[in-house]
Short mmCIF file of C-alpha atoms and ligand atoms in Angstrom, two decimals:
data_model
loop_
_atom_site.label_atom_id
_atom_site.label_comp_id
_atom_site.label_asym_id
_atom_site.label_seq_id
_atom_site.Cartn_x
_atom_site.Cartn_y
_atom_site.Cartn_z
CA MET A 51 105.80 -131.68 -132.99
CA ASP A 52 103.05 -134.39 -132.77
CA GLY A 53 99.38 -133.52 -133.25
CA ASP A 54 98.50 -133.78 -129.56
CA PHE A 55 101.40 -131.63 -128.29
CA LEU A 56 99.07 -128.52 -127.89
CA LYS A 57 96.28 -130.61 -126.44
CA ARG A 58 98.91 -131.94 -123.81
CA LEU A 59 100.25 -128.44 -123.18
CA ARG A 60 96.76 -126.98 -122.48
CA GLN A 61 96.19 -130.00 -120.01
CA TYR A 62 99.60 -129.38 -118.21
CA ALA A 63 98.77 -125.50 -118.01
CA GLN A 64 95.22 -126.15 -116.62
CA GLU A 65 96.43 -128.80 -114.05
CA ARG A 66 98.68 -126.18 -112.58
CA HIS A 67 96.27 -123.07 -112.97
CA ILE A 68 98.56 -121.42 -115.61
CA PRO A 69 96.59 -119.17 -117.98
CA VAL A 70 96.63 -119.88 -121.52
CA MET A 71 94.36 -118.95 -124.40
CA ARG A 72 91.07 -120.71 -124.52
CA GLU A 73 89.84 -122.99 -127.18
CA LYS A 74 87.68 -120.74 -129.38
CA THR A 75 90.32 -118.01 -129.00
CA ALA A 76 92.96 -120.05 -130.19
CA ASP A 77 90.91 -121.42 -133.11
CA LEU A 78 90.23 -117.65 -133.98
CA LEU A 79 94.01 -116.92 -133.57
CA LYS A 80 94.72 -119.84 -136.00
CA LYS A 81 92.37 -118.46 -138.57
CA CYS A 82 93.77 -115.01 -138.38
CA LEU A 83 97.37 -116.32 -138.83
CA LEU A 84 96.41 -118.43 -141.80
CA LYS A 85 94.85 -115.25 -143.34
CA VAL A 86 97.70 -112.86 -142.66
CA ASN A 87 100.49 -115.36 -143.24
CA PRO A 88 102.83 -113.22 -141.02
CA LYS A 89 106.74 -113.68 -141.36
CA LYS A 90 107.23 -111.97 -138.04
CA ILE A 91 105.11 -112.20 -135.01
CA LEU A 92 105.41 -110.37 -131.76
CA GLU A 93 103.74 -111.77 -128.62
CA VAL A 94 103.13 -109.98 -125.13
CA GLY A 95 102.42 -112.67 -122.43
CA THR A 96 104.18 -116.00 -123.53
CA SER A 97 102.94 -117.94 -120.42
CA VAL A 98 104.16 -121.61 -121.11
CA GLY A 99 104.10 -121.21 -124.80
CA PHE A 100 100.66 -122.33 -125.91
CA SER A 101 99.77 -119.44 -128.25
CA GLY A 102 103.18 -119.02 -129.34
CA ILE A 103 103.72 -122.79 -130.17
CA LEU A 104 100.34 -122.69 -132.11
CA SER A 105 101.51 -119.53 -134.07
CA LEU A 106 104.62 -121.22 -135.06
CA SER A 107 103.07 -124.53 -136.08
CA VAL A 108 100.57 -122.88 -138.46
CA THR A 109 102.95 -120.34 -140.06
CA ASP A 110 106.62 -120.40 -141.17
CA ALA A 111 107.07 -117.17 -139.09
CA ARG A 112 109.83 -116.05 -136.55
CA LEU A 113 108.29 -115.15 -133.03
CA VAL A 114 109.48 -112.80 -130.47
CA SER A 115 107.59 -113.29 -127.26
CA ILE A 116 107.84 -111.47 -123.88
CA GLU A 117 107.06 -113.02 -120.38
CA ILE A 118 107.63 -111.29 -117.02
CA ASN A 119 107.51 -114.35 -114.86
CA GLU A 120 110.65 -116.34 -114.66
CA ASP A 121 109.31 -119.81 -113.76
CA ILE A 122 106.90 -119.67 -116.61
CA PHE A 123 109.42 -118.39 -118.97
CA LEU A 124 111.69 -121.26 -118.29
CA GLN A 125 108.76 -123.70 -118.80
CA ALA A 126 108.03 -121.94 -122.07
CA ALA A 127 111.67 -122.30 -123.17
CA ARG A 128 111.56 -126.19 -122.46
CA ASN A 129 108.05 -126.44 -124.34
CA PHE A 130 109.15 -124.53 -127.58
CA LYS A 131 112.24 -126.80 -127.51
CA GLU A 132 110.16 -129.99 -127.05
CA ALA A 133 107.95 -128.76 -129.84
CA GLY A 134 111.12 -128.45 -132.11
CA LEU A 135 110.31 -124.76 -132.57
CA TYR A 136 112.87 -123.17 -130.46
CA ASP A 137 115.10 -121.98 -133.56
CA ARG A 138 112.12 -119.70 -134.76
CA ALA A 139 111.54 -118.25 -131.32
CA ARG A 140 113.27 -115.50 -129.33
CA LEU A 141 111.83 -115.73 -125.97
CA ILE A 142 112.52 -112.54 -123.72
CA LEU A 143 112.27 -112.55 -119.90
CA GLY A 144 110.98 -109.11 -118.59
CA ASP A 145 108.42 -106.59 -118.21
CA CYS A 146 106.76 -105.76 -121.69
CA TYR A 147 106.55 -102.13 -121.16
CA GLN A 148 110.47 -101.84 -120.58
CA THR A 149 111.29 -104.51 -123.26
CA LEU A 150 109.18 -103.21 -126.01
CA MET A 151 111.00 -99.81 -125.76
CA MET A 152 114.16 -101.64 -126.70
CA ILE A 153 112.70 -103.63 -129.47
CA ASP A 154 113.72 -102.07 -132.98
CA ALA A 155 111.82 -104.21 -135.48
CA SER A 156 108.46 -104.50 -137.21
CA PHE A 157 106.12 -107.31 -137.11
CA ASP A 158 103.23 -108.42 -139.41
CA PHE A 159 101.27 -109.88 -136.33
CA ILE A 160 101.00 -108.85 -132.77
CA ILE A 161 99.32 -110.85 -129.97
CA LEU A 162 98.63 -108.80 -126.84
CA ASP A 163 97.90 -111.44 -124.14
CA GLY A 164 100.09 -110.17 -121.22
CA PRO A 165 98.99 -107.45 -118.71
CA LYS A 166 95.23 -106.43 -119.02
CA GLY A 167 95.41 -103.03 -117.19
CA HIS A 168 96.82 -100.56 -119.79
CA MET A 169 95.76 -102.04 -123.12
CA LYS A 170 95.43 -98.60 -124.76
CA GLU A 171 98.70 -97.56 -123.95
CA LEU A 172 100.06 -100.96 -124.84
CA THR A 173 98.53 -100.73 -128.24
CA GLU A 174 99.85 -97.22 -128.81
CA LEU A 175 103.42 -98.69 -127.91
CA VAL A 176 103.03 -101.49 -130.43
CA PHE A 177 101.12 -100.03 -133.30
CA PRO A 178 104.04 -98.09 -134.75
CA MET A 179 105.82 -101.44 -134.81
CA LEU A 180 103.04 -103.13 -136.93
CA ASN A 181 103.37 -103.29 -140.85
CA TYR A 182 100.71 -102.17 -143.06
CA GLY A 183 98.10 -104.75 -143.29
CA GLY A 184 99.21 -106.46 -140.05
CA VAL A 185 96.99 -107.42 -137.22
CA ILE A 186 96.84 -106.99 -133.49
CA PHE A 187 94.99 -109.85 -131.80
CA VAL A 188 93.91 -108.76 -128.16
CA ASP A 189 92.60 -111.43 -125.94
CA ASN A 190 90.46 -110.91 -122.80
CA ILE A 191 88.89 -107.47 -123.79
CA TYR A 192 85.87 -108.12 -121.64
CA PHE A 193 88.07 -108.87 -118.51
CA HIS A 194 85.78 -111.80 -117.18
CA ASP A 195 82.68 -110.23 -118.58
CA LYS A 196 83.01 -107.14 -116.18
CA VAL A 197 83.66 -104.83 -119.14
CA LYS A 198 80.30 -105.74 -120.50
CA ALA A 199 78.41 -105.68 -117.21
CA GLN A 200 76.11 -102.67 -116.39
CA GLY A 201 75.97 -101.11 -112.98
CA PHE A 202 78.14 -101.74 -109.92
CA ILE A 203 81.80 -102.80 -110.47
CA PRO A 204 83.66 -104.04 -107.40
CA HIS A 205 86.34 -101.30 -106.19
CA LYS A 206 89.25 -103.70 -106.99
CA HIS A 207 88.50 -103.92 -110.61
CA ARG A 208 87.18 -100.49 -111.35
CA THR A 209 90.25 -99.05 -112.81
CA ILE A 210 90.91 -102.14 -115.07
CA VAL A 211 87.36 -102.08 -116.43
CA ALA A 212 87.58 -98.34 -117.00
CA ASN A 213 91.07 -98.71 -118.62
CA MET A 214 89.65 -101.55 -120.96
CA ARG A 215 86.43 -99.55 -121.89
CA LYS A 216 89.08 -96.54 -122.72
CA PHE A 217 90.80 -98.97 -124.85
CA LEU A 218 87.74 -100.23 -126.68
CA ASP A 219 86.54 -96.58 -127.37
CA TYR A 220 90.06 -95.64 -128.69
CA ILE A 221 90.24 -98.62 -131.24
CA ALA A 222 86.69 -97.93 -132.33
CA SER A 223 87.43 -94.31 -133.32
CA ASN A 224 90.90 -94.79 -134.83
CA ASP A 225 90.81 -94.49 -138.62
CA SER A 226 94.15 -96.19 -138.89
CA MET A 227 92.52 -99.38 -137.51
CA LYS A 228 89.88 -101.70 -138.95
CA VAL A 229 88.57 -103.46 -135.93
CA GLU A 230 86.49 -106.60 -135.56
CA ILE A 231 85.24 -107.59 -132.08
CA TYR A 232 84.51 -111.37 -131.28
CA ASN A 233 82.20 -112.16 -128.55
CA ILE A 234 83.75 -115.50 -127.88
CA ASP A 235 85.45 -116.74 -124.60
CA ASP A 236 86.48 -113.52 -122.85
CA GLY A 237 86.31 -111.43 -125.94
CA VAL A 238 88.83 -110.65 -128.72
CA ALA A 239 89.50 -107.68 -130.72
CA VAL A 240 91.24 -108.11 -134.03
CA ILE A 241 92.86 -104.93 -135.21
CA GLU A 242 93.99 -104.57 -138.77
CA LYS A 243 96.33 -101.68 -139.67
CA ILE A 244 94.78 -100.10 -142.64
CA LYS A 245 96.89 -96.65 -142.77
CA ASN A 246 100.50 -95.87 -141.98
CA GLU A 247 100.44 -92.95 -139.47
C1 LIG B 212 97.01 -115.01 -120.31
S1 LIG B 212 98.53 -115.32 -120.01
C2 LIG B 212 99.17 -115.56 -121.64
C3 LIG B 212 98.88 -116.73 -122.33
C4 LIG B 212 99.61 -117.26 -123.64
N1 LIG B 212 99.56 -116.29 -124.53
C5 LIG B 212 99.14 -118.53 -124.08
O1 LIG B 212 97.92 -118.55 -124.69
O2 LIG B 212 99.85 -119.50 -123.95
C6 LIG B 212 99.30 -113.88 -119.56
C7 LIG B 212 100.89 -113.92 -119.27
O3 LIG B 212 101.33 -112.60 -119.37
C8 LIG B 212 102.29 -112.41 -118.46
N2 LIG B 212 102.41 -111.04 -118.15
C9 LIG B 212 101.73 -110.35 -117.17
N3 LIG B 212 102.13 -108.95 -117.19
C10 LIG B 212 103.41 -108.88 -117.82
C11 LIG B 212 104.21 -107.76 -118.22
N4 LIG B 212 103.98 -106.50 -117.69
N5 LIG B 212 105.05 -108.08 -119.14
C12 LIG B 212 105.43 -109.36 -119.71
N6 LIG B 212 104.51 -110.40 -119.42
C13 LIG B 212 103.50 -110.32 -118.47
C14 LIG B 212 101.80 -113.26 -117.09
O4 LIG B 212 102.92 -113.70 -116.37
C15 LIG B 212 101.21 -114.42 -117.94
O5 LIG B 212 102.18 -115.58 -118.05
#
């Protein structure tokens, strides 16, 4: 993979309004990956493969990544191949809630960057799959700043905002987790597993 591959992939996604991880968040992801040095990574929300390709390019890990949108999934497969990283990636087309139930494996690093509506439930689902000392990296915890906003929340966002606040309370009060919140881009939570339940 040449040095500009990820730059070109970000541009490709932006031109097509396909969401990929923002730059500061991607820098933080890279730092966390270098620190943990995972052998096995799970990702929820492949998109066109930006964060997955980044993850494989800075580690020698294997990646399992789940994407619900078939068209985007096919683009991701093409991009992993083009990057020369397809042999370390297992891309799964499907809904993460259903797919995760069928995965019988453990991981050192988990990226939650898929659906934002039920983050507490999603975290509860993947936490048992995380090895001791491993990390869950959660993007968009502020849901376009609405989670931080005081006062009126438009009706269409009320449930998702309430659920994200529930998630933040849950991780803050869980003594199996060491949590760091990063006020960058749309907010990131980095959760380390410090106790086996
Ligand atoms: C923010 S994007 C992921 C960006 C990606 N991690 C990156 O930086 O390259 C979120 C992705 O999650 C996918 N998604 C949404 N709901 C999902 C679900 N229930 N199961 C699996 N994927 C889902 C969307 O189709 C979208 O491609």
